[in-house]
PDB file of C-alpha atoms and ligand atoms in Angstrom:
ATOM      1  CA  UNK A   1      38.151   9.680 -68.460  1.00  0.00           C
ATOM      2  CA  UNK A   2      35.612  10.168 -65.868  1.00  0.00           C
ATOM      3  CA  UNK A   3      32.655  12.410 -66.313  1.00  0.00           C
ATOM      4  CA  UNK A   4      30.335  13.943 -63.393  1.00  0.00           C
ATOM      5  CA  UNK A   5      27.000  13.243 -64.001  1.00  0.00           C
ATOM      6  CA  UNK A   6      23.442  14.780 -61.853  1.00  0.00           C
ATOM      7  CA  UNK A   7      21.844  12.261 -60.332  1.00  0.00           C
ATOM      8  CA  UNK A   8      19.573  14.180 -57.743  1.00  0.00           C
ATOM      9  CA  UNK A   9      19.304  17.245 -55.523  1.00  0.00           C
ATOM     10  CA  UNK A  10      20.495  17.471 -52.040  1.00  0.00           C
ATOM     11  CA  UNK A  11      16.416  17.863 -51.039  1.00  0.00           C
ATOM     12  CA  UNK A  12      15.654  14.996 -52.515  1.00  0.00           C
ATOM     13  CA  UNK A  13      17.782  13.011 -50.034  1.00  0.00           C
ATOM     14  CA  UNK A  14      17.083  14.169 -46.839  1.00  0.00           C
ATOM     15  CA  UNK A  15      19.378  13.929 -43.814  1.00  0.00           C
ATOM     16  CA  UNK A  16      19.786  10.322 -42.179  1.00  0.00           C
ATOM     17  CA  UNK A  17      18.427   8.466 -45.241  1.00  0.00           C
ATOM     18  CA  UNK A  18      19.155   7.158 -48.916  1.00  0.00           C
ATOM     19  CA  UNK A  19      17.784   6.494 -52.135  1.00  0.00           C
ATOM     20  CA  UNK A  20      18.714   4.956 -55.311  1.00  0.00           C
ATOM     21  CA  UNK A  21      18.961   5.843 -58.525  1.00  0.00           C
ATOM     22  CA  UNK A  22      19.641   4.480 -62.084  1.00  0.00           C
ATOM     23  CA  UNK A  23      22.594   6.318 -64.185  1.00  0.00           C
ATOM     24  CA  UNK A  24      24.066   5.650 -67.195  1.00  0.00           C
ATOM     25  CA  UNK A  25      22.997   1.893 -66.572  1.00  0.00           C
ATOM     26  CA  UNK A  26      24.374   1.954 -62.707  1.00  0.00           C
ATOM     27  CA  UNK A  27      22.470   1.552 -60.340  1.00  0.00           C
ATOM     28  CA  UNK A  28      23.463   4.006 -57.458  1.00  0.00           C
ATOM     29  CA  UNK A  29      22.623   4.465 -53.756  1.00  0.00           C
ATOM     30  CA  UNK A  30      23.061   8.257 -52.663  1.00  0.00           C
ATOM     31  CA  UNK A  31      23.469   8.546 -48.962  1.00  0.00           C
ATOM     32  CA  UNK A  32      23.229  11.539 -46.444  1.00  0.00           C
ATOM     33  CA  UNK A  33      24.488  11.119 -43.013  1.00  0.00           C
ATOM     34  CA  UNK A  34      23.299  14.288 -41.659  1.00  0.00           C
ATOM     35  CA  UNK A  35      24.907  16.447 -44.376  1.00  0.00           C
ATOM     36  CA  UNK A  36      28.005  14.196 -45.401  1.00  0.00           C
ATOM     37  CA  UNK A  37      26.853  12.614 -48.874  1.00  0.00           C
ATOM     38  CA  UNK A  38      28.133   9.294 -49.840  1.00  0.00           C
ATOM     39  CA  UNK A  39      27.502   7.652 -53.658  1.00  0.00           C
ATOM     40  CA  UNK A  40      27.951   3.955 -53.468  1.00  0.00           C
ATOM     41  CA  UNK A  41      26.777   0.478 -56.088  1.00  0.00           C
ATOM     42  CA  UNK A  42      22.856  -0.187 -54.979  1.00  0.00           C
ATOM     43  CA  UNK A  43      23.646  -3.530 -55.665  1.00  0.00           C
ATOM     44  CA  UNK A  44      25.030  -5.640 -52.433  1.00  0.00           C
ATOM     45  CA  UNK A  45      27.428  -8.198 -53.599  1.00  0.00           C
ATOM     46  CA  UNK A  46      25.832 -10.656 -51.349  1.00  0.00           C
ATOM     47  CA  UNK A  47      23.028 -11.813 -53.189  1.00  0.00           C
ATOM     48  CA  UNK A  48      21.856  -8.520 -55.092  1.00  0.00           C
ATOM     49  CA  UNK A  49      19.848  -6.753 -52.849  1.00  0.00           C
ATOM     50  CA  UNK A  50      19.504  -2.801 -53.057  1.00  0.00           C
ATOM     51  CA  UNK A  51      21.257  -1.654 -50.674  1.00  0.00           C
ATOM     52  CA  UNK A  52      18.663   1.693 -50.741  1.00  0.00           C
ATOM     53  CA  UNK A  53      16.335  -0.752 -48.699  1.00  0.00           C
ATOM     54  CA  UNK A  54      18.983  -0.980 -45.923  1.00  0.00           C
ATOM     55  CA  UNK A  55      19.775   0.735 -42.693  1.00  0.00           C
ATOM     56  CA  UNK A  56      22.268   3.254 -42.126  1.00  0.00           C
ATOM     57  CA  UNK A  57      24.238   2.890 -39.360  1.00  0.00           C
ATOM     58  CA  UNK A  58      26.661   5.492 -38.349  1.00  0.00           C
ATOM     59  CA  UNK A  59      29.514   5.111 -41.290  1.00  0.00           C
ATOM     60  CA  UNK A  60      28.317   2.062 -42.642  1.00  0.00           C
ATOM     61  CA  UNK A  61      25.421   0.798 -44.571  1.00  0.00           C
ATOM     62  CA  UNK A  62      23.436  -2.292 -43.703  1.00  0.00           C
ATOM     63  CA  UNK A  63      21.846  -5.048 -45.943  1.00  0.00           C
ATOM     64  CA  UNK A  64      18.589  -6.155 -44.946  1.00  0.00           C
ATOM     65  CA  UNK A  65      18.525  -9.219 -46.603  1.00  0.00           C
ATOM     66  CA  UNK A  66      20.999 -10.988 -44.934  1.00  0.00           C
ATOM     67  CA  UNK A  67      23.370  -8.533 -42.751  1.00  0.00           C
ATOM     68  CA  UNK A  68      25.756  -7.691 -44.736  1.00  0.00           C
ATOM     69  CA  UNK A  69      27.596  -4.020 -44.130  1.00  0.00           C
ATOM     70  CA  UNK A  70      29.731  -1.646 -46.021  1.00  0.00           C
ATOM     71  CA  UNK A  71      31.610   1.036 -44.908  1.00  0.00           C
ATOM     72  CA  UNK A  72      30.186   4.736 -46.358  1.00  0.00           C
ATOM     73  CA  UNK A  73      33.674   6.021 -47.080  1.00  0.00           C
ATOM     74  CA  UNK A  74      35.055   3.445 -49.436  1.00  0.00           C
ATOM     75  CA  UNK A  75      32.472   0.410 -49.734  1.00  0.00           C
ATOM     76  CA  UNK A  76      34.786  -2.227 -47.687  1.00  0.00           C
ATOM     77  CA  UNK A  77      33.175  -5.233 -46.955  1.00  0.00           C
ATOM     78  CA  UNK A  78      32.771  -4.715 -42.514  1.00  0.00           C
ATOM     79  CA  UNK A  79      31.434  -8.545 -42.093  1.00  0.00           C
ATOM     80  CA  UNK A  80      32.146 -11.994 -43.711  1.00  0.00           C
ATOM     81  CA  UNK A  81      28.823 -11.808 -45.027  1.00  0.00           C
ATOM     82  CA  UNK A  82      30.205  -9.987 -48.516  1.00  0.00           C
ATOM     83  CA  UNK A  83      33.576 -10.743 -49.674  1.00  0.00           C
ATOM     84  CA  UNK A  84      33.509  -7.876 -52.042  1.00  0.00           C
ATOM     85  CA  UNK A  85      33.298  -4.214 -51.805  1.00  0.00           C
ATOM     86  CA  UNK A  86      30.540  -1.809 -52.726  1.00  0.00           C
ATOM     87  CA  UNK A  87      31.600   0.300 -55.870  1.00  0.00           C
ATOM     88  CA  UNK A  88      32.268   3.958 -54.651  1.00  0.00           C
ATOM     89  CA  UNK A  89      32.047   6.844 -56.663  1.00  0.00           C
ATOM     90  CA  UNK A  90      33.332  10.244 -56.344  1.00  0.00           C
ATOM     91  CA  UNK A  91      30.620  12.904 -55.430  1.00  0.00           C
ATOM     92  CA  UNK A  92      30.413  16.609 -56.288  1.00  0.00           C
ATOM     93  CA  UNK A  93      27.513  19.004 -54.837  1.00  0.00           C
ATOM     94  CA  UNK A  94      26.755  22.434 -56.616  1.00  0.00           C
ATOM     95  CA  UNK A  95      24.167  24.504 -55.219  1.00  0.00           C
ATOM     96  CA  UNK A  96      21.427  21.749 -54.951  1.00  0.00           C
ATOM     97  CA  UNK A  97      22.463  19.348 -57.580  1.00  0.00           C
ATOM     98  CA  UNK A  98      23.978  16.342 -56.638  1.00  0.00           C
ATOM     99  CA  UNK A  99      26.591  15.086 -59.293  1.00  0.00           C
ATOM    100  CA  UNK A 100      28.300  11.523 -59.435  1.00  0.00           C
ATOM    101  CA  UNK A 101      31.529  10.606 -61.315  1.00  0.00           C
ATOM    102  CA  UNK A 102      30.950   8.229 -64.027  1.00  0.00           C
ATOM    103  CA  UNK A 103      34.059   5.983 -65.453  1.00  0.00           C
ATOM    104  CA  UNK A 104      34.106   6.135 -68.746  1.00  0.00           C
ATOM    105  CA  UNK A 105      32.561   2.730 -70.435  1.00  0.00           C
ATOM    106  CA  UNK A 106      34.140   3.001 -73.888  1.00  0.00           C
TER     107      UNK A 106
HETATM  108  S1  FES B   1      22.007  -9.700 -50.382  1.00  0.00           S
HETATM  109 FE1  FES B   1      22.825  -8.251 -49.027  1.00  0.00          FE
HETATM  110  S2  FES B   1      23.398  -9.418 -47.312  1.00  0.00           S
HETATM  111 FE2  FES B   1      22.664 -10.887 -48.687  1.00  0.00          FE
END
């Protein structure tokens, strides 16, 4: 069963930008496209770039190590660059916390 963990505050990710985080041993990229939050993996299945050093662009997400780009919504793959997804992961805001749903590992 899935539990909702904090991993930041809505400040802390200002609009039109992202940052990752570590979590329970993900890494995470938490994205804010003027208000809409996203959580997706960091990790671009590429070559294993964060994906926090990208560029957001519109509803998508851009590598910058070699192009790749990921749709915010559900992590497709947009390019042949990647031929897997981004991991997604459900998001939850309360008051100024910022809350991720974890799968359960055991
Ligand atoms: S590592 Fe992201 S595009 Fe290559």
């Amino acid at each position: 069963m899935a539990q909702f963990v904090k991993v930041t505050t809505v400040d802390d990710v200002p609009p039109e930008t992202m940052k990752g985080f570590e979590v329970e041993n993900l890494d995470i990229v938490v994205v804010n496209t003027g208000g809409q939050f996203y959580a997706l993996s960091n990790i671009c299945t590429h070559a294993f770039c964060y994906m926090s050093y990208g560029i957001i662009d519109g509803d998508a997400i851009i590598c910058t190590c070699h192009g790749a780009d990921y749709a915010l919504e559900d992590g497709k793959s947009l390019s042949t660059m990647a031929d897997k997804p981004l991991a997604t992961y459900e998001i939850r805001i309360n008051g100024n916390d910022i809350s991720i749903s974890i799968p359960d590992q055991s």
